[in-house]
GROMACS .gro file of C-alpha atoms in nm:
model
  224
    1UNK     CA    1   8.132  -4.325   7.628
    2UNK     CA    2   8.032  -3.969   7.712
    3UNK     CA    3   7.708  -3.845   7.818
    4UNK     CA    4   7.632  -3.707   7.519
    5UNK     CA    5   7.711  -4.020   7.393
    6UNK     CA    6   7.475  -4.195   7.626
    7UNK     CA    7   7.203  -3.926   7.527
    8UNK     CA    8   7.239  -3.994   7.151
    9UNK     CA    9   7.256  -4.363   7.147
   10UNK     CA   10   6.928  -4.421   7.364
   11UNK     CA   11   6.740  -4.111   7.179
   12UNK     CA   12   6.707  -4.330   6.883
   13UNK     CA   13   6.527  -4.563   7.081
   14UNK     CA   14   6.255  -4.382   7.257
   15UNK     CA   15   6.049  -4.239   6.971
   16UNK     CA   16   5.696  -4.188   7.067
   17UNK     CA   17   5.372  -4.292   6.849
   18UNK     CA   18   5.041  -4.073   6.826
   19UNK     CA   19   4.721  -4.155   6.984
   20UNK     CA   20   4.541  -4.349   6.755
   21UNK     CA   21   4.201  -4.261   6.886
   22UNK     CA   22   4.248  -3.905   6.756
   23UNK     CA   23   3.972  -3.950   6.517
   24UNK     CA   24   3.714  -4.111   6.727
   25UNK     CA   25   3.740  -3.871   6.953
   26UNK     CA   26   3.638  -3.610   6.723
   27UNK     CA   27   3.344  -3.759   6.609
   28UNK     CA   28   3.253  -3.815   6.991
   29UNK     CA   29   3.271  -3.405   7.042
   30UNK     CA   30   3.079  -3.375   6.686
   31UNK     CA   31   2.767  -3.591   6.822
   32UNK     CA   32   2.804  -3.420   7.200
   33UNK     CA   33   2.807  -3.106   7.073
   34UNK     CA   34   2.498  -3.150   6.887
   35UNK     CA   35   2.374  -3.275   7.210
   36UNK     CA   36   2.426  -2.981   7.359
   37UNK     CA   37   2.268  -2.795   7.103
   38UNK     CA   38   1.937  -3.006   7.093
   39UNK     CA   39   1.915  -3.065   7.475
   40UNK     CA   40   1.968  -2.645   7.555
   41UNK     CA   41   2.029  -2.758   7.985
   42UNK     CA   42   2.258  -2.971   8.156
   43UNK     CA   43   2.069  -3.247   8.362
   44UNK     CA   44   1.893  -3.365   8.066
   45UNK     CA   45   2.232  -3.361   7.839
   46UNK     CA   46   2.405  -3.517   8.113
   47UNK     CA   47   2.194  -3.839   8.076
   48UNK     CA   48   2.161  -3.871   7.693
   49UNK     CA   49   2.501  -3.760   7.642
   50UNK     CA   50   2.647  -4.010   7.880
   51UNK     CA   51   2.408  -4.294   7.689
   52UNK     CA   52   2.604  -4.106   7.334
   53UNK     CA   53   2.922  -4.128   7.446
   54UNK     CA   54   2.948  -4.453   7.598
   55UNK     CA   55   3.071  -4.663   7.256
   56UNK     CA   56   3.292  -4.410   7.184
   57UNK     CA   57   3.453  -4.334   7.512
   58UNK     CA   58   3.467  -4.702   7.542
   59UNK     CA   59   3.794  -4.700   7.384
   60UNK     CA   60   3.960  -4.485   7.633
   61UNK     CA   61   4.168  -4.609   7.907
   62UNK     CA   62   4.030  -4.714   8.228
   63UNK     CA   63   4.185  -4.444   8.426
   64UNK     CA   64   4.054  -4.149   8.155
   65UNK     CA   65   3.712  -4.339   8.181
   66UNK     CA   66   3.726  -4.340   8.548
   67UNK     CA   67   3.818  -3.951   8.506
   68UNK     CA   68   3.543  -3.878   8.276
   69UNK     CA   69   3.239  -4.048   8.504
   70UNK     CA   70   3.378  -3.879   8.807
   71UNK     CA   71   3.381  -3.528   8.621
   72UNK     CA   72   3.016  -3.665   8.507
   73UNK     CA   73   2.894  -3.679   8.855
   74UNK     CA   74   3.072  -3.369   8.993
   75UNK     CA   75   2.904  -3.140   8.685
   76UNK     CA   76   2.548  -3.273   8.761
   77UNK     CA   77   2.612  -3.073   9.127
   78UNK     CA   78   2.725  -2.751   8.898
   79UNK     CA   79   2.399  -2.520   8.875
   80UNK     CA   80   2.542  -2.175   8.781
   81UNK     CA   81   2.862  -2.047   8.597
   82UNK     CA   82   3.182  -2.045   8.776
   83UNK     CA   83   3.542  -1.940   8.708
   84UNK     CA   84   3.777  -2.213   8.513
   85UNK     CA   85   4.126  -2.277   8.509
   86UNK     CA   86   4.310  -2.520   8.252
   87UNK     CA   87   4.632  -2.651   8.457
   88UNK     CA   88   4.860  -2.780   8.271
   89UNK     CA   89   5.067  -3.086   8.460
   90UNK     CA   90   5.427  -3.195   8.259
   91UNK     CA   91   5.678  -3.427   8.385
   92UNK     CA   92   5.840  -3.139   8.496
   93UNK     CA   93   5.710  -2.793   8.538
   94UNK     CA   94   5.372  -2.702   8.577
   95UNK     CA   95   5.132  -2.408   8.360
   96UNK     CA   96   4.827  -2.258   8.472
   97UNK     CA   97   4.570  -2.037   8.256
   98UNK     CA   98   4.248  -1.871   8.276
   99UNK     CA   99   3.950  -2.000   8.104
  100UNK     CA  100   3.739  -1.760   8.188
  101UNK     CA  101   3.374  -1.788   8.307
  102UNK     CA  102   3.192  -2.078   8.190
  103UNK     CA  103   2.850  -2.224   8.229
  104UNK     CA  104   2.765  -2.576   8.330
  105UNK     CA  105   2.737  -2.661   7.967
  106UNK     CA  106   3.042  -2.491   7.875
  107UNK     CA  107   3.158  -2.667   8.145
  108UNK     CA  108   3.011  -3.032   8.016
  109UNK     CA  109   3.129  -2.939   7.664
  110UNK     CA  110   3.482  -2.857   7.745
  111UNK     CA  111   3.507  -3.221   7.970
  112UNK     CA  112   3.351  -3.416   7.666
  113UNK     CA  113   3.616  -3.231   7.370
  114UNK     CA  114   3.889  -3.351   7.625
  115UNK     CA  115   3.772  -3.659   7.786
  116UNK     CA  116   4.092  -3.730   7.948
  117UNK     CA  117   4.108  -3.405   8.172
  118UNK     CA  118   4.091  -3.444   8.538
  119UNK     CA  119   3.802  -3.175   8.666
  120UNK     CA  120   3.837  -3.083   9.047
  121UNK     CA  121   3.670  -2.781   9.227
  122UNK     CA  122   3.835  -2.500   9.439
  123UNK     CA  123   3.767  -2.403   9.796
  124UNK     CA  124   3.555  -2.088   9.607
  125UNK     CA  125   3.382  -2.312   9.396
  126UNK     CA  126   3.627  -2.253   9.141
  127UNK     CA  127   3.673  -2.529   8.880
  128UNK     CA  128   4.022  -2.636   8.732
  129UNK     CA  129   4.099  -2.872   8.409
  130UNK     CA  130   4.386  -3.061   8.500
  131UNK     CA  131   4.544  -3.229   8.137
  132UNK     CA  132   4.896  -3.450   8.198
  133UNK     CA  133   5.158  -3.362   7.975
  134UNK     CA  134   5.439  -3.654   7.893
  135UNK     CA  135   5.650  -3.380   7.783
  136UNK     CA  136   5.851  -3.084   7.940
  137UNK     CA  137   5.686  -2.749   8.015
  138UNK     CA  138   5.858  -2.464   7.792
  139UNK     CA  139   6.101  -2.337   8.136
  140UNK     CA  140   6.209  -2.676   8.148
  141UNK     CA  141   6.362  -2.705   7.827
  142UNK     CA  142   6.508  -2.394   7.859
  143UNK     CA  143   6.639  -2.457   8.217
  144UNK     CA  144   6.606  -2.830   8.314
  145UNK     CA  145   6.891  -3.050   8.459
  146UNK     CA  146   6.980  -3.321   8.593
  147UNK     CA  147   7.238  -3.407   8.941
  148UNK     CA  148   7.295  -3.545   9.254
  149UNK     CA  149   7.093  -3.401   9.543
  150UNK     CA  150   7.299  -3.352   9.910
  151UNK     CA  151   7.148  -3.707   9.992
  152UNK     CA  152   7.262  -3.882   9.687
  153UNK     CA  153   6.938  -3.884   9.486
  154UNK     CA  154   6.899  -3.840   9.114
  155UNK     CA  155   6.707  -3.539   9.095
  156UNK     CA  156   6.618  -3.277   8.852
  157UNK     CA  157   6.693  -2.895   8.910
  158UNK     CA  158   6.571  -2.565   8.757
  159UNK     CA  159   6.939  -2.485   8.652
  160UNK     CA  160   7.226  -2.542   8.825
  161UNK     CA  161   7.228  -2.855   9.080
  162UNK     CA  162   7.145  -2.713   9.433
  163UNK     CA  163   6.916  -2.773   9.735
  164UNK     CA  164   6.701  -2.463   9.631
  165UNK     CA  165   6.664  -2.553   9.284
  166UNK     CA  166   6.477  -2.901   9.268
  167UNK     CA  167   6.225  -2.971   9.107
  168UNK     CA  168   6.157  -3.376   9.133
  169UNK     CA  169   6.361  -3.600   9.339
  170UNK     CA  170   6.323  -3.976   9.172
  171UNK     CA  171   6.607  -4.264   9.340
  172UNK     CA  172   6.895  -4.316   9.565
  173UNK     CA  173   7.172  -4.352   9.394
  174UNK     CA  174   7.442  -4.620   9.458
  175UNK     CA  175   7.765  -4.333   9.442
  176UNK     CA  176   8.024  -4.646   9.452
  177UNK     CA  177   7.887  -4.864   9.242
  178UNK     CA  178   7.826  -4.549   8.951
  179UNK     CA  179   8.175  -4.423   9.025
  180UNK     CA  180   8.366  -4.755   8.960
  181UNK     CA  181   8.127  -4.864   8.686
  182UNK     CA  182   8.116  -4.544   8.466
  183UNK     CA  183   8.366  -4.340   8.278
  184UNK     CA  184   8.530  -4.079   8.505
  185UNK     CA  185   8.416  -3.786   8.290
  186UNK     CA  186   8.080  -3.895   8.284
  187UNK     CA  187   8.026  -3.892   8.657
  188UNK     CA  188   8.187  -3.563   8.654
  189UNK     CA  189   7.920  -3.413   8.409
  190UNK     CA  190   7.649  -3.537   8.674
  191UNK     CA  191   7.777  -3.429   8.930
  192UNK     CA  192   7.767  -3.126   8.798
  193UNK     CA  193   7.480  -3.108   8.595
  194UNK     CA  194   7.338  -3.288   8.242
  195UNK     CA  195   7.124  -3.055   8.084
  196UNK     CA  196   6.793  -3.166   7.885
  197UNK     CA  197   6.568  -2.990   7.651
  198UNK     CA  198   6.362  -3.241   7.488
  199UNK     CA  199   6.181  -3.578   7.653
  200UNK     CA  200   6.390  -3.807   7.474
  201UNK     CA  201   6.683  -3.683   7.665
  202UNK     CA  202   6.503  -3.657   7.973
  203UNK     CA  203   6.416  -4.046   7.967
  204UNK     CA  204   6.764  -4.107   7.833
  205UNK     CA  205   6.954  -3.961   8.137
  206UNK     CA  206   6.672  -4.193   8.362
  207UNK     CA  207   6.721  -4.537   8.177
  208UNK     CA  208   7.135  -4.434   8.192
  209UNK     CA  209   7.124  -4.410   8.561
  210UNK     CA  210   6.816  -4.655   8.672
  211UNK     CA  211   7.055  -4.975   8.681
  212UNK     CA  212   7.234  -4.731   8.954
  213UNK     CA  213   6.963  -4.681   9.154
  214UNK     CA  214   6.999  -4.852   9.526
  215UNK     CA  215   6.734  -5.064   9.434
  216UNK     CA  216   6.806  -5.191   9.107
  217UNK     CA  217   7.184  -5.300   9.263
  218UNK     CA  218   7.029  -5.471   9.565
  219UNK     CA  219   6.861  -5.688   9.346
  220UNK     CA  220   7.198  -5.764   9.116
  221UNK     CA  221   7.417  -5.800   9.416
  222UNK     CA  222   7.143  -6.047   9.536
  223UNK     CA  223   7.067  -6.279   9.223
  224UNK     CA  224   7.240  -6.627   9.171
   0.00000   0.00000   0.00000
């Protein structure tokens, strides 16, 4: 079996579902929003909106809740309007772009549409939105591959496989075990270089090549 093989065999099994909390979260940014409207200033919309929010939000995860309290606290510091980035994290590549100048309720109002968002202030009191992506950015899909690193690692390059090119570095692989275990063509094709352009293929290429990982045949060689 091929890579491409590999890549369409497992891409029929990692199909994503939506978010099912889509709709509750837009009737938490409807009642903030009229919040913000009735309130007119931030410390006072701070405290009623966090007493608002707290039934809907309550369906988050913890880590988003944990995310939204600590963006909470940070904007009840905020007194005047600052500069505000939206960086935008994928599994690979990264995206940064201007927001503009906001004030501390455009601030609160843009944390409460997009609860899960990671706030965090510059060094110049600049404030970023950081949202995770599970996806590739646009350059990746265009560009993305994956190879062996000098060391032996499965690691993803921006094009061709090469020490200047990586862009994540994820597990040791175990060369002989891959090399007498898979087809000779298909350790020829990563050595040099599987190309992805969606995330099924990207998770694809890591469940082929996990049960090669160091790791992973430690533990085989080791069982009963």
């Amino acid at each position: 079996m091929n890579v491409q093989s590999f890549l369409k065999h497992l891409k029929r099994r990692l199909r994503w579902k939506r978010n099912w909390i889509a709709l509750g979260m837009f009737i938490a940014v409807c009642t903030i929003g009229w919040g913000l409207h009735v309130t007119g200033h931030l410390p006072g919309a701070v405290t009623s909106l966090e007493r608002a929010s707290k039934a809907t939000f309550g369906k988050l995860t913890p880590e988003e809740n944990q995310r939204f309290k600590d963006a909470i606290s940070t904007l009840k510091g905020i007194t005047d309007s600052r500069q505000t980035y939206l960086l935008k994290s994928y599994l690979c590549g990264e995206e940064r772009q201007e927001l503009g100048i906001q004030t501390p309720n455009q601030l609160l109002q843009e944390q409460m549409k997009h609860p899960g968002w990671m706030l965090s202030l510059g060094a110049k009191g600049e404030v970023t939105f950081t949202e995770e992506i599970e996806d590739l950015s646009p350059q990746c899909k265009q560009k993305a591959v994956f190879g062996i690193d000098a060391g032996g690692n499965l690691s993803l390059f921006n094009g061709a496989p090469g020490k200047d090119n990586v862009i994540r570095t994820f597990f040791q692989l175990n060369i002989k075990h891959l090399e007498s275990s898979l087809p000779v063509e298909t350790v020829k094709q990563l050595h040099k270089g599987i190309r992805i352009s969606d995330l099924d293929e990207y998770y694809s290429v890591l469940s082929t090549f996990s049960d090669y990982a160091v790791e992973e045949t430690e533990r085989a060689m080791t069982r009963p």
